[in-house]
Structure formats: structure tokens, C-alpha cells
mmCIF file of C-alpha atoms and ligand atoms in Angstrom:
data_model
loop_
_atom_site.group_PDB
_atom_site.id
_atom_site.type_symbol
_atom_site.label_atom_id
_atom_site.label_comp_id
_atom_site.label_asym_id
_atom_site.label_seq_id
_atom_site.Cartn_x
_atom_site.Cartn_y
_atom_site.Cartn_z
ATOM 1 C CA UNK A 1 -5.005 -22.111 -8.316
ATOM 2 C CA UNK A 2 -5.553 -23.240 -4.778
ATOM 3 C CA UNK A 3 -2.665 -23.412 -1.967
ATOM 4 C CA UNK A 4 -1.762 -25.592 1.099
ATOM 5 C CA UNK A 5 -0.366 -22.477 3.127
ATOM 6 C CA UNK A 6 -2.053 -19.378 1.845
ATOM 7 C CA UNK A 7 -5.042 -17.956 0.557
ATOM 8 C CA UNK A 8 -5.021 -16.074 -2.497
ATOM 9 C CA UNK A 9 -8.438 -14.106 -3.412
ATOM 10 C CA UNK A 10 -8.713 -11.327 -6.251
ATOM 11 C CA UNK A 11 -11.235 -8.962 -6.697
ATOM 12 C CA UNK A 12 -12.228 -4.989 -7.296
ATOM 13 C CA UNK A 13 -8.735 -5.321 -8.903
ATOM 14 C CA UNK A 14 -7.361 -6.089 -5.280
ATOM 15 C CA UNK A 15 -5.941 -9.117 -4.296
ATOM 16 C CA UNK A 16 -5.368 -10.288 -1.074
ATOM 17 C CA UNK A 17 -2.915 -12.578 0.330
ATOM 18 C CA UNK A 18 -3.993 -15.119 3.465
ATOM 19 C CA UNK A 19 -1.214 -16.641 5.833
ATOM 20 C CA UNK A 20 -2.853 -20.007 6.268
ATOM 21 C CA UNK A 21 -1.433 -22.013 8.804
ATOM 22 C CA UNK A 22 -3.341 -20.690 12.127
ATOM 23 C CA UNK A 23 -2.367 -23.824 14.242
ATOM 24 C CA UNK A 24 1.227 -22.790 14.071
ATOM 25 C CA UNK A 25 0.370 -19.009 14.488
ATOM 26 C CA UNK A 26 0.800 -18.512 10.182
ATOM 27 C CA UNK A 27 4.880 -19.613 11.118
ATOM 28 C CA UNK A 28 6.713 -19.452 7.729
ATOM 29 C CA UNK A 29 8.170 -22.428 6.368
ATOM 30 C CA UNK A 30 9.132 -23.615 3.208
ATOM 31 C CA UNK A 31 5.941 -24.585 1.752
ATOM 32 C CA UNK A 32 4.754 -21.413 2.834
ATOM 33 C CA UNK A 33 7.536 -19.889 1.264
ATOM 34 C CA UNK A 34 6.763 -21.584 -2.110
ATOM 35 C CA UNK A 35 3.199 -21.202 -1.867
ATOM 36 C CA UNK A 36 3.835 -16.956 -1.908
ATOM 37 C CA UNK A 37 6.395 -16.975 -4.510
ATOM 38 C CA UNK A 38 3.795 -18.494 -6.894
ATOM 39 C CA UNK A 39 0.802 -16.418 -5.682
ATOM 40 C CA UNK A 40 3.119 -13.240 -5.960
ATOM 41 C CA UNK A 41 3.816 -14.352 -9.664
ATOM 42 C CA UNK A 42 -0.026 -14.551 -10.117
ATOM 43 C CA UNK A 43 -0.840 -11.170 -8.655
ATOM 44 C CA UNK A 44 2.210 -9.600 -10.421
ATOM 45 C CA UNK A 45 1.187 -10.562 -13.931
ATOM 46 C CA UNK A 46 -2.642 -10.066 -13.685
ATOM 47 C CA UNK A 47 -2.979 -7.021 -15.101
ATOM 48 C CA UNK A 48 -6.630 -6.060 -13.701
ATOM 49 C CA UNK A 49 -4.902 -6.049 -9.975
ATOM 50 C CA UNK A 50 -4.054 -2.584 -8.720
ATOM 51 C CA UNK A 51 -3.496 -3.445 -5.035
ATOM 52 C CA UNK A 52 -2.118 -6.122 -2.833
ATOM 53 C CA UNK A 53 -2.764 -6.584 0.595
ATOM 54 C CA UNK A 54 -1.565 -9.398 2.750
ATOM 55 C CA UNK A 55 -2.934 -10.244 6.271
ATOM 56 C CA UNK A 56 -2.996 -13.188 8.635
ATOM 57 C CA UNK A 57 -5.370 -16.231 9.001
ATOM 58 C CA UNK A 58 -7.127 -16.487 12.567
ATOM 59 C CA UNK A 59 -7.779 -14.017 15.476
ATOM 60 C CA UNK A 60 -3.879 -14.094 16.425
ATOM 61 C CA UNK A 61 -1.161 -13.995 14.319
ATOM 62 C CA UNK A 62 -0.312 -12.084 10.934
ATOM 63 C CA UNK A 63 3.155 -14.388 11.248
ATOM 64 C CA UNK A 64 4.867 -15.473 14.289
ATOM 65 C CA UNK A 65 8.137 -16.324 12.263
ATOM 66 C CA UNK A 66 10.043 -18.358 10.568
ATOM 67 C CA UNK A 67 8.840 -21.915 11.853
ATOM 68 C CA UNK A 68 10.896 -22.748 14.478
ATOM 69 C CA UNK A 69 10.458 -26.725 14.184
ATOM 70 C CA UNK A 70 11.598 -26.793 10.370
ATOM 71 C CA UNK A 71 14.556 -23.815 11.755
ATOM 72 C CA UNK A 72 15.884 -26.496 14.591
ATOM 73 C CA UNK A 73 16.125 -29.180 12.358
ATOM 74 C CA UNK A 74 18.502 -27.095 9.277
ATOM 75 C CA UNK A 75 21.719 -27.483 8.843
ATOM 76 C CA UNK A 76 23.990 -24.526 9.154
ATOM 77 C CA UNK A 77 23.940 -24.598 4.939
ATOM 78 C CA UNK A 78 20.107 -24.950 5.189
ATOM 79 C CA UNK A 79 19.812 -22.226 6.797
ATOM 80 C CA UNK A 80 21.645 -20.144 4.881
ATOM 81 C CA UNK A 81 19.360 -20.865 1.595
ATOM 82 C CA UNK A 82 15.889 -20.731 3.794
ATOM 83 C CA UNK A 83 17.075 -16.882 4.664
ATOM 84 C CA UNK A 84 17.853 -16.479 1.123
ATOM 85 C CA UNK A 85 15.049 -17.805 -0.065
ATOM 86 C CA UNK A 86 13.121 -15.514 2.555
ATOM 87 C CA UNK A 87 14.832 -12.681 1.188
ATOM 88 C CA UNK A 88 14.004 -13.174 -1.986
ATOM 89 C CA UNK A 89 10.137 -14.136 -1.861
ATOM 90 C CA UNK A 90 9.790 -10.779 0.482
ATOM 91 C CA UNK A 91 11.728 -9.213 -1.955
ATOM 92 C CA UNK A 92 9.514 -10.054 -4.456
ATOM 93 C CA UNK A 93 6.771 -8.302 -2.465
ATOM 94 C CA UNK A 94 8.519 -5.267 -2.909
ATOM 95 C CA UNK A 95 9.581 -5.054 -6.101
ATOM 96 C CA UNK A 96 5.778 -5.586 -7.186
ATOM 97 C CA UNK A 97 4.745 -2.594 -10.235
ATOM 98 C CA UNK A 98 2.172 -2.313 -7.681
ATOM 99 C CA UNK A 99 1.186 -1.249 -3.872
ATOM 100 C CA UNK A 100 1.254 -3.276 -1.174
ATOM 101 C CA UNK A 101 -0.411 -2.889 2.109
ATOM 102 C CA UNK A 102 0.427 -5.223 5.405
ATOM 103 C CA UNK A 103 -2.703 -5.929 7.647
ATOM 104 C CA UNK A 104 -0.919 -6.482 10.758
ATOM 105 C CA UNK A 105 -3.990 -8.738 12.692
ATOM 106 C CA UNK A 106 -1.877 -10.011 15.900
ATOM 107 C CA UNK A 107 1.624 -10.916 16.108
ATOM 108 C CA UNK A 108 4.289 -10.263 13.652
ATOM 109 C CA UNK A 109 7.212 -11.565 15.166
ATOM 110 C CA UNK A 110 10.903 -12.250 13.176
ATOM 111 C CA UNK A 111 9.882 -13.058 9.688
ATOM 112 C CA UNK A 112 6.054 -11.673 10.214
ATOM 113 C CA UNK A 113 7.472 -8.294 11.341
ATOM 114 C CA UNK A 114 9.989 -9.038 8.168
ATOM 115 C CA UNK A 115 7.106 -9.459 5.360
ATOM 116 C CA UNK A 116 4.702 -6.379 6.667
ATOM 117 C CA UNK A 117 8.330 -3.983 6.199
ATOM 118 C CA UNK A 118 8.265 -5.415 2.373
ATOM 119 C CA UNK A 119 4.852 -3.746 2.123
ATOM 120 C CA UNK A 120 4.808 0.041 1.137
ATOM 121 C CA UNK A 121 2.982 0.458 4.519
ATOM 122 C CA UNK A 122 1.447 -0.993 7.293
ATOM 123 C CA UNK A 123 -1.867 -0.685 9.419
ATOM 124 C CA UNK A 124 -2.331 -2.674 12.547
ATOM 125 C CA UNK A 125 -5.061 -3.738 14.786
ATOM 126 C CA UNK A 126 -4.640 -2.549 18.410
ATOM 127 C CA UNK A 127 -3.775 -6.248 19.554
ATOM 128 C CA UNK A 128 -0.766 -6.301 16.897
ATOM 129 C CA UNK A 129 2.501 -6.968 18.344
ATOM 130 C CA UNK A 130 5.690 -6.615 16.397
ATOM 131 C CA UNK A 131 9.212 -7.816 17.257
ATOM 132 C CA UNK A 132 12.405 -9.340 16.004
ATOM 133 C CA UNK A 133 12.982 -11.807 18.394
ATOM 134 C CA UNK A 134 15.631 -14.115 16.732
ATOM 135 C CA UNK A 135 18.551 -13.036 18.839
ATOM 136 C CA UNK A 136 16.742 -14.943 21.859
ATOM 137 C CA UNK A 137 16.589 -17.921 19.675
ATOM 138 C CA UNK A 138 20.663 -17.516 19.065
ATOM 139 C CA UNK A 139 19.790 -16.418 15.920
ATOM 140 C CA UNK A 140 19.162 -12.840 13.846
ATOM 141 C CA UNK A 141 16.675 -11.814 11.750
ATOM 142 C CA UNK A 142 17.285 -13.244 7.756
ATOM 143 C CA UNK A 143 14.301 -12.100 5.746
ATOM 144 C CA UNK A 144 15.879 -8.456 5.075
ATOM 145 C CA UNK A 145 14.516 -7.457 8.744
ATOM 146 C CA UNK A 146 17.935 -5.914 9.805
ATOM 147 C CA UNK A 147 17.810 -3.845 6.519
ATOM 148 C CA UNK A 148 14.597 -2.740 6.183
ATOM 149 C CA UNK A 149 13.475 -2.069 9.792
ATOM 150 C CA UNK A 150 16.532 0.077 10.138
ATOM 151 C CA UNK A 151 15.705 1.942 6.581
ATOM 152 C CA UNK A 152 12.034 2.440 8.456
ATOM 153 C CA UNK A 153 12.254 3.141 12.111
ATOM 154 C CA UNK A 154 16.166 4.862 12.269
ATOM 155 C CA UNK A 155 19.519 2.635 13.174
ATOM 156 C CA UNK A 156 19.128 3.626 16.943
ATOM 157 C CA UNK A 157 15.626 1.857 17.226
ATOM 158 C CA UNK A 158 16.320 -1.223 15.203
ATOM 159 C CA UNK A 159 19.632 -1.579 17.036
ATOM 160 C CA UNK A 160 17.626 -1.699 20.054
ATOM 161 C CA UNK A 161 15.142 -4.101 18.775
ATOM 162 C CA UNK A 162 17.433 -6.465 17.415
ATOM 163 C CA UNK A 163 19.602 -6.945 20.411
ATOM 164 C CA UNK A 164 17.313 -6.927 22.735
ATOM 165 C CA UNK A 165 14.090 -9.237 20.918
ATOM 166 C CA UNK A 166 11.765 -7.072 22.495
ATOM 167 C CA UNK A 167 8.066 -6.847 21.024
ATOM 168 C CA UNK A 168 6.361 -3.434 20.816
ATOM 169 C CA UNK A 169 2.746 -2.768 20.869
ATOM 170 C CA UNK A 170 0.579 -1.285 17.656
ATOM 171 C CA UNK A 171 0.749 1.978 19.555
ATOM 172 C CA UNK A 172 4.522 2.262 19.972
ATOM 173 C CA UNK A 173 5.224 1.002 16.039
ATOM 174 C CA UNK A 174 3.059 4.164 15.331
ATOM 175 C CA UNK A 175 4.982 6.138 17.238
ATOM 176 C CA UNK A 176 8.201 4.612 15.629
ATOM 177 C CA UNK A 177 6.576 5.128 11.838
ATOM 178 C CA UNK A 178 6.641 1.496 11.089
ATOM 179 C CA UNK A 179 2.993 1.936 11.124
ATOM 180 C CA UNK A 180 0.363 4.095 9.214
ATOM 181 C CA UNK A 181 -2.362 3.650 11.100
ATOM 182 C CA UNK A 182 -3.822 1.567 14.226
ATOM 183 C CA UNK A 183 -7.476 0.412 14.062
ATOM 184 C CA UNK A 184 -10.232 -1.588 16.154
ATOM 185 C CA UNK A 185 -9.338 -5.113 15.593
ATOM 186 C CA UNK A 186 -12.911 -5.283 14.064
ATOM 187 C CA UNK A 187 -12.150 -2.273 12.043
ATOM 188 C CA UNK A 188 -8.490 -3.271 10.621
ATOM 189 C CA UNK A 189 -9.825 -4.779 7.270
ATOM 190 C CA UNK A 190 -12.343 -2.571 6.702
ATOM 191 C CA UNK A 191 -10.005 0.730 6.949
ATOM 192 C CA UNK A 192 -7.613 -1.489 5.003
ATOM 193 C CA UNK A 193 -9.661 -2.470 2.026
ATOM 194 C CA UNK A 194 -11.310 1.276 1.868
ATOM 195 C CA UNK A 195 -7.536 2.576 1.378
ATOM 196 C CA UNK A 196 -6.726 -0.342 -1.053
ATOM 197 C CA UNK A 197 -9.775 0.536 -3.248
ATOM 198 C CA UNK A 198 -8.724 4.464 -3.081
ATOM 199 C CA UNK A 199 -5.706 3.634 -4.592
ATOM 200 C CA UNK A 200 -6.938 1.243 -6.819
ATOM 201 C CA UNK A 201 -9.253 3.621 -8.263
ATOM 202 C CA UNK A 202 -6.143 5.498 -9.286
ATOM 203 C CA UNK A 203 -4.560 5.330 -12.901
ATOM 204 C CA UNK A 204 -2.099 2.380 -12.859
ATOM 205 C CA UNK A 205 0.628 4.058 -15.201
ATOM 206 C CA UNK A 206 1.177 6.785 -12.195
ATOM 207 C CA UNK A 207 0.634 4.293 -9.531
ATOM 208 C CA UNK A 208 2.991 2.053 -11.036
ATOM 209 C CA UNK A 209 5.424 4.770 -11.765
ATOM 210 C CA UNK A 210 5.085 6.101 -7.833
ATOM 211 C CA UNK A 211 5.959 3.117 -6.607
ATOM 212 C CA UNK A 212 8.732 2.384 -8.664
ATOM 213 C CA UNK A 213 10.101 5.923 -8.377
ATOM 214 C CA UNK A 214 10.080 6.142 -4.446
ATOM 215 C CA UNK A 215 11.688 1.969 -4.248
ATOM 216 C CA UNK A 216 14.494 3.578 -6.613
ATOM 217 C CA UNK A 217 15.053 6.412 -5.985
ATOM 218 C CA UNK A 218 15.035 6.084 -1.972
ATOM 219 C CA UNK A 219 17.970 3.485 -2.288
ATOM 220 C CA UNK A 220 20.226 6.020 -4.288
ATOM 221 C CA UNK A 221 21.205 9.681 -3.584
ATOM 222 C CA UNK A 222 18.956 12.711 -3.847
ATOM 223 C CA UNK A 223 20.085 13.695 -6.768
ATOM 224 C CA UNK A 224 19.648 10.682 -8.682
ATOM 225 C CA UNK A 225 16.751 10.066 -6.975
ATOM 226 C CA UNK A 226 15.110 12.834 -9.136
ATOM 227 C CA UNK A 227 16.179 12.364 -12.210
ATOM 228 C CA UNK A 228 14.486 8.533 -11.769
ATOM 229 C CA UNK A 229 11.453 10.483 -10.765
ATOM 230 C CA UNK A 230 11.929 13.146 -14.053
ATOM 231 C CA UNK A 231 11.869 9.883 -16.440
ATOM 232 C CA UNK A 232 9.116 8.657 -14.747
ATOM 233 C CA UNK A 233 7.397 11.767 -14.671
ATOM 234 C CA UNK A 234 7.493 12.303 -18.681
ATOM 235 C CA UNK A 235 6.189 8.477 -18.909
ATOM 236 C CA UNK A 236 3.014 9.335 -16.712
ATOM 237 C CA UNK A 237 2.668 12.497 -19.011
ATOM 238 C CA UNK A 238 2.222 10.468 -21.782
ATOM 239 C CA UNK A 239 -0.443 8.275 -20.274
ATOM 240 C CA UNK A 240 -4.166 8.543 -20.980
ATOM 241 C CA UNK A 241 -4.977 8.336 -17.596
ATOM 242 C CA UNK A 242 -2.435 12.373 -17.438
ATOM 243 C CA UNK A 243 -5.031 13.129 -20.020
ATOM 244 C CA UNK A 244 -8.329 12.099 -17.982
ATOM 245 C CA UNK A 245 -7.181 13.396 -14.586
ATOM 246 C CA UNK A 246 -5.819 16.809 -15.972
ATOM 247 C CA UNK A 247 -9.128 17.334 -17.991
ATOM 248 C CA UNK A 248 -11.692 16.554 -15.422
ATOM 249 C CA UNK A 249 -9.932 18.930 -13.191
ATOM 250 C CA UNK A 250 -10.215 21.536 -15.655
ATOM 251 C CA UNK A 251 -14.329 20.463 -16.683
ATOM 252 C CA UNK A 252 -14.561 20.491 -12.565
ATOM 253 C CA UNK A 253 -15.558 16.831 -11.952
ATOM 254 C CA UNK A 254 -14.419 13.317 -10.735
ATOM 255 C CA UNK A 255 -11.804 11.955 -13.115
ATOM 256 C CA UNK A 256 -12.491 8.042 -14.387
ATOM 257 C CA UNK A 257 -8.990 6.616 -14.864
ATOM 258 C CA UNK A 258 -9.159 3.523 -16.987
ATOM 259 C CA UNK A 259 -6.169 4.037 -18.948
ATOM 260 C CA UNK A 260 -4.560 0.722 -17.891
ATOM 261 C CA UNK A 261 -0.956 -0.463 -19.233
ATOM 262 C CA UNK A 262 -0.869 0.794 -23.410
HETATM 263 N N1 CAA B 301 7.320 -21.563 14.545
HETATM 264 C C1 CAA B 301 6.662 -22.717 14.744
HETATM 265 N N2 CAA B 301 5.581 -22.829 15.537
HETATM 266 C C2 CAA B 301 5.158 -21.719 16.179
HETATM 267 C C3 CAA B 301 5.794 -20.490 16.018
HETATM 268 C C4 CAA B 301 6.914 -20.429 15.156
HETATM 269 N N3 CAA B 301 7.568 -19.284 14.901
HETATM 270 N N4 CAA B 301 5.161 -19.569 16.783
HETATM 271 C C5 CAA B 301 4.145 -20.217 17.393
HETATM 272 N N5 CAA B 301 4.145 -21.521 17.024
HETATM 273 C C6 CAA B 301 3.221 -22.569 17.461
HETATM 274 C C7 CAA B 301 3.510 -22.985 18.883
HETATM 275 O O1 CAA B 301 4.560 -23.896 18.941
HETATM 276 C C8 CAA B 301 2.165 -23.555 19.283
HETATM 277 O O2 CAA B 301 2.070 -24.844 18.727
HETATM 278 P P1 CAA B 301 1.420 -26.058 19.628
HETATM 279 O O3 CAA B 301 0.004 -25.623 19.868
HETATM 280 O O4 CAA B 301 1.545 -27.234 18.716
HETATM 281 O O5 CAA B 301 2.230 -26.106 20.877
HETATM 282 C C9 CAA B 301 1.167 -22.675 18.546
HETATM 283 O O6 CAA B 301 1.893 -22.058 17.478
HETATM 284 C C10 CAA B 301 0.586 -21.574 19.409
HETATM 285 O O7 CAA B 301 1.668 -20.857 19.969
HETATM 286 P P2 CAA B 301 1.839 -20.613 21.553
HETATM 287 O O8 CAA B 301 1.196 -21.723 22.329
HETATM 288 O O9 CAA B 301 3.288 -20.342 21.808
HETATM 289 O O10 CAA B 301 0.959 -19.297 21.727
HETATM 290 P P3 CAA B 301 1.155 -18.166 22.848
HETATM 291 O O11 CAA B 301 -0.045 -17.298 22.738
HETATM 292 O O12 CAA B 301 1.481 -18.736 24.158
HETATM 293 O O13 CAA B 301 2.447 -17.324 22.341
HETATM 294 C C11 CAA B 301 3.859 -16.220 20.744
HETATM 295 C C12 CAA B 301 2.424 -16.651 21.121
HETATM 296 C C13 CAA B 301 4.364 -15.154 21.729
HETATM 297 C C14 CAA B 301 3.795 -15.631 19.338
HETATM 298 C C15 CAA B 301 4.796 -17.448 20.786
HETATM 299 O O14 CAA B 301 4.187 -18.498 20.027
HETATM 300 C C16 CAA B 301 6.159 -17.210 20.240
HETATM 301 O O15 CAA B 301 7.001 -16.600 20.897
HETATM 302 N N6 CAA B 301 6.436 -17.690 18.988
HETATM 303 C C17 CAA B 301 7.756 -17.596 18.386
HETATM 304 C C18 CAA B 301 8.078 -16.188 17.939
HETATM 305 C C19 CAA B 301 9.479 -16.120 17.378
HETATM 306 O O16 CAA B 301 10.466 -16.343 18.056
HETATM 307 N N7 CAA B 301 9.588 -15.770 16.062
HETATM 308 C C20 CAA B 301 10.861 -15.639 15.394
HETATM 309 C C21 CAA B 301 11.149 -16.894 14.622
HETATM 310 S S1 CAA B 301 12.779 -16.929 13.950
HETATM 311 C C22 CAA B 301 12.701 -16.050 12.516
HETATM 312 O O17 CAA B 301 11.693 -15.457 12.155
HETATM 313 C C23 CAA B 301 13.989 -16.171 11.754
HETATM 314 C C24 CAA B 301 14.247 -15.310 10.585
HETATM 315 O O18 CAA B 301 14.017 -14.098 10.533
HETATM 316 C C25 CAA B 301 14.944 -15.938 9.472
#
């Protein structure tokens, strides 16, 4: 299935995720919105896809936003259900069974900087720019960005983000954490789609379980934390893949994990 506002391409059991509207700098509006939801649903139930990465049409933007045109035009009650909505499709990102990686091309600004901190990490091109600018709009962030980049970078630094709309360079969001990694802008895809295929080369029971486990058990306390990660532990035990990695370690060579989902 082909879409209006994003480009959806699996293969290698990756798939990756195109912000297609370069004219407007990949702005998020509601079409856009729609458009991810249903590709999400795609990538979530193919079973063959290990890895999701999501990156930005053109030389210049991942996402410069929410679309300020459609934003000036909403009523007050509008608004409220576009950040919901917002919320929930980056939501969605997160609560994937699977990894997913934010290629951060150019600017991600308010809701761009909002969908790469739904991704279990991010690596950035040395021209990427990230920001929540909404309070110079009048506004504050309202895809989960004064959640999550707090959860990420420490209350101090989002405070000072957020009330201030200033953008920070690739360099200082690795110095904050929000990023993993900075690359070449020539290099960004290349270093992403290597790590992608490491971890899809993994056994998807554990992978699945990892993800799951850290999501949980980060929003809880310690100790709960770890008994999520015992149950989840004893479920990867019982995988074939547990079987295959834990034997060719003992017979000394690569293990082939291709236990997928029974
Ligand atoms: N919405 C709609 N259109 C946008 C847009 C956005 N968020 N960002 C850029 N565009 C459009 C511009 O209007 C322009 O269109 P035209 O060619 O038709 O004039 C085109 O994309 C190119 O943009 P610029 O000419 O502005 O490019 P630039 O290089 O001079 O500046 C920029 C780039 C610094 C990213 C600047 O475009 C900018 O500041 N964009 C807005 C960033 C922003 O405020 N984002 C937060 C949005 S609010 C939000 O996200 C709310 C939320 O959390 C719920």
C-alpha cells in the first residue's frame, strides 16, 4: 500500500519509514498523521520485520513540526484531539514488539524532535538540529515531547529547552544523550542501516522481550522493574533462538538465530 505523506519500504526484515512532504520541510499534519498510523499497523504485524527506522525526505528536514498552517486554522477543541492524536500515533512507535531507530537528517523541530524521542534511539547527521520551539509559537509541545525529552535528557535540560525554544546542534544532543551517535551527513544512513541489520540479525523472541522489558520496566520502580525482566527472562529461555545462541557459543562459532515467533 502506497501513501500521500510517507514512504513505507520493507526489506532485510527492516522497514523504513519516509516523511514525505519536503516542500513543507516533512511538517506533520493530519494526513501525515493517518498515513503513519496505518504504516505502523503494517510494520507491527509483519512478522518478517525486525527493525524500524524512520528518517526524513529531502536534504533538510527529518520534521520541522506540527504544520503550522493546519495548527493556525484549529479550534481550541481541534487542537486538543490533533495533540492527542499525535500522542497516540508516536505512541504507537513506541510501543512497537520491535526496535526503532530515528535518522535525524536535518531539522527536528516540535513534533520532529517529538517522533525521533519515540524511537529507542537516535543517530543524527552533523547538520541535524533539534528543538522544541512551540512556546515561541504561544504554544507547548503536544506529541509527548514534555514527557519524553525530560525522561531522556534530565528535567533541568528540558526545562530549559521548553521555555526557552532554543534549537541545539547534533553535537550538543550528544552531549545531552538524546543522541547515540553523530555521523557525516553522507554517512547517517549507512551507519544507520548497518546497526539496524545487527540487530535484526538477532533472535526476535529476545529482541522483542528487550524492548518490552526496558519500555516497562523503566516506567515503574526498580524493583518491579526486575521482576518484568525475570518473566521475560524465563520466556527467552524457552525460545529456540536461547537454544542456538547458547550452543554455538559452546561449539565456538557464529550463532544463526531463526527461531522467529513459535
Ligand atoms: N509547518 C508548516 N510549514 C512549514 C513548517 C511547519 N512546521 N516548517 C517549515 N514549513 C514550510 C515553510 O513555511 C516554507 O514553506 P514556503 O516555501 O511555502 O514558504 C518551507 O517549509 C521551507 O521553510 P523555510 O522557508 O522556513 O525554511 P528555512 O530554511 O528558512 O527555515 C526552519 C527552516 C528553521 C525549520 C523554519 O522553517 C521553521 O522555523 N519552521 C517551524 C519550526 C517550528 O516552529 N516547529 C514547531 C511546530 S509546532 C509543534 O510541533 C506543535 C506540537 O508539538 C503539537
Amino acid at each position: 500500500m502506497s501513501f500521500e505523506n510517507i514512504i513505507l519500504t520493507m526489506e532485510n526484515n527492516i522497514a523504513l519509514i519516509h516523511f514525505n512532504r519536503p516542500k513543507a520541510l516533512n511538517a506533520l499534519n493530519n494526513a501525515m498523521f493517518d498515513d503513519l498510523d496505518q504504516a505502523l499497523d503494517q510494520v507491527r504485524d509483519n512478522p518478517d520485520i525486525r527493525v524500524l527506522v524512520l528518517t526524513g525526505a529531502g536534504d533538510k528536514a527529518f520534521v520541522a513540526g506540527a504544520d503550522i498552517v493546519e495548527l493556525s486554522e484549529m479550534t481550541p477543541l481541534q487542537g486538543k484531539y490533533f495533540s492527542r492524536k499525535g500522542q497516540k500515533v508516536f505512541s504507537k512507535i513506541e510501543d512497537l514488539p520491535i526496535p526503532a531507530i530515528a535518522a535525524v537528517n536535518g531539522y527536528a523541530l516540535g513534533g520532529g524532535s517529538e517522533a525521533a524521542l519515540a524511537c529507542d534511539f537516535i543517530y543524527a547527521s552533523e547538520k541535524a538540529i533539534f528543538g522544541l520551539p512551540e512556546i515561541t509559537l504561544g504554544l507547548i509541545p503536544g506529541f509527548g515531547g514534555t514527557q519524553r525529552l525530560a525522561r531522556v535528557v534530565g528535567n533541568n535540560r528540558a526545562r530549559e529547552m521548553v521555555f526557552t525554544g532554543k534549537n541545539i546542534t547534533a553535537r550538543q544532543a550528544l552531549d545531552y544523550g538524546l543522541v547515540n551517535q553523530v555521523c557525516a551527513p553522507e554517512d547517517l544512513m549507512e551507519a544507520v542501516m548497518k546497526t539496524a541489520g545487527n540487530i535484526a540479525a538477532k533472535g526476535c523472541v529476545a529482541l522483542r522481550a528487550a524492548k518490552e522489558v526496558i519500555h516497562n520496566g523503566t516506567n515503574t520502580d526498580l524493583e518491579t522493574g526486575c521482576r518484568i525482566e525475570n518473566d521475560a527472562f524465563g520466556l527467552t529461555m524457552a525460545s529456540v533462538d536461547a537454544k542456538e545462541g547458547t550452543a554455538a557459543f559452546l561449539e565456538k562459532r557464529k550463532p544463526v538465530f531463526k527461531g522467529g515467533l513459535n
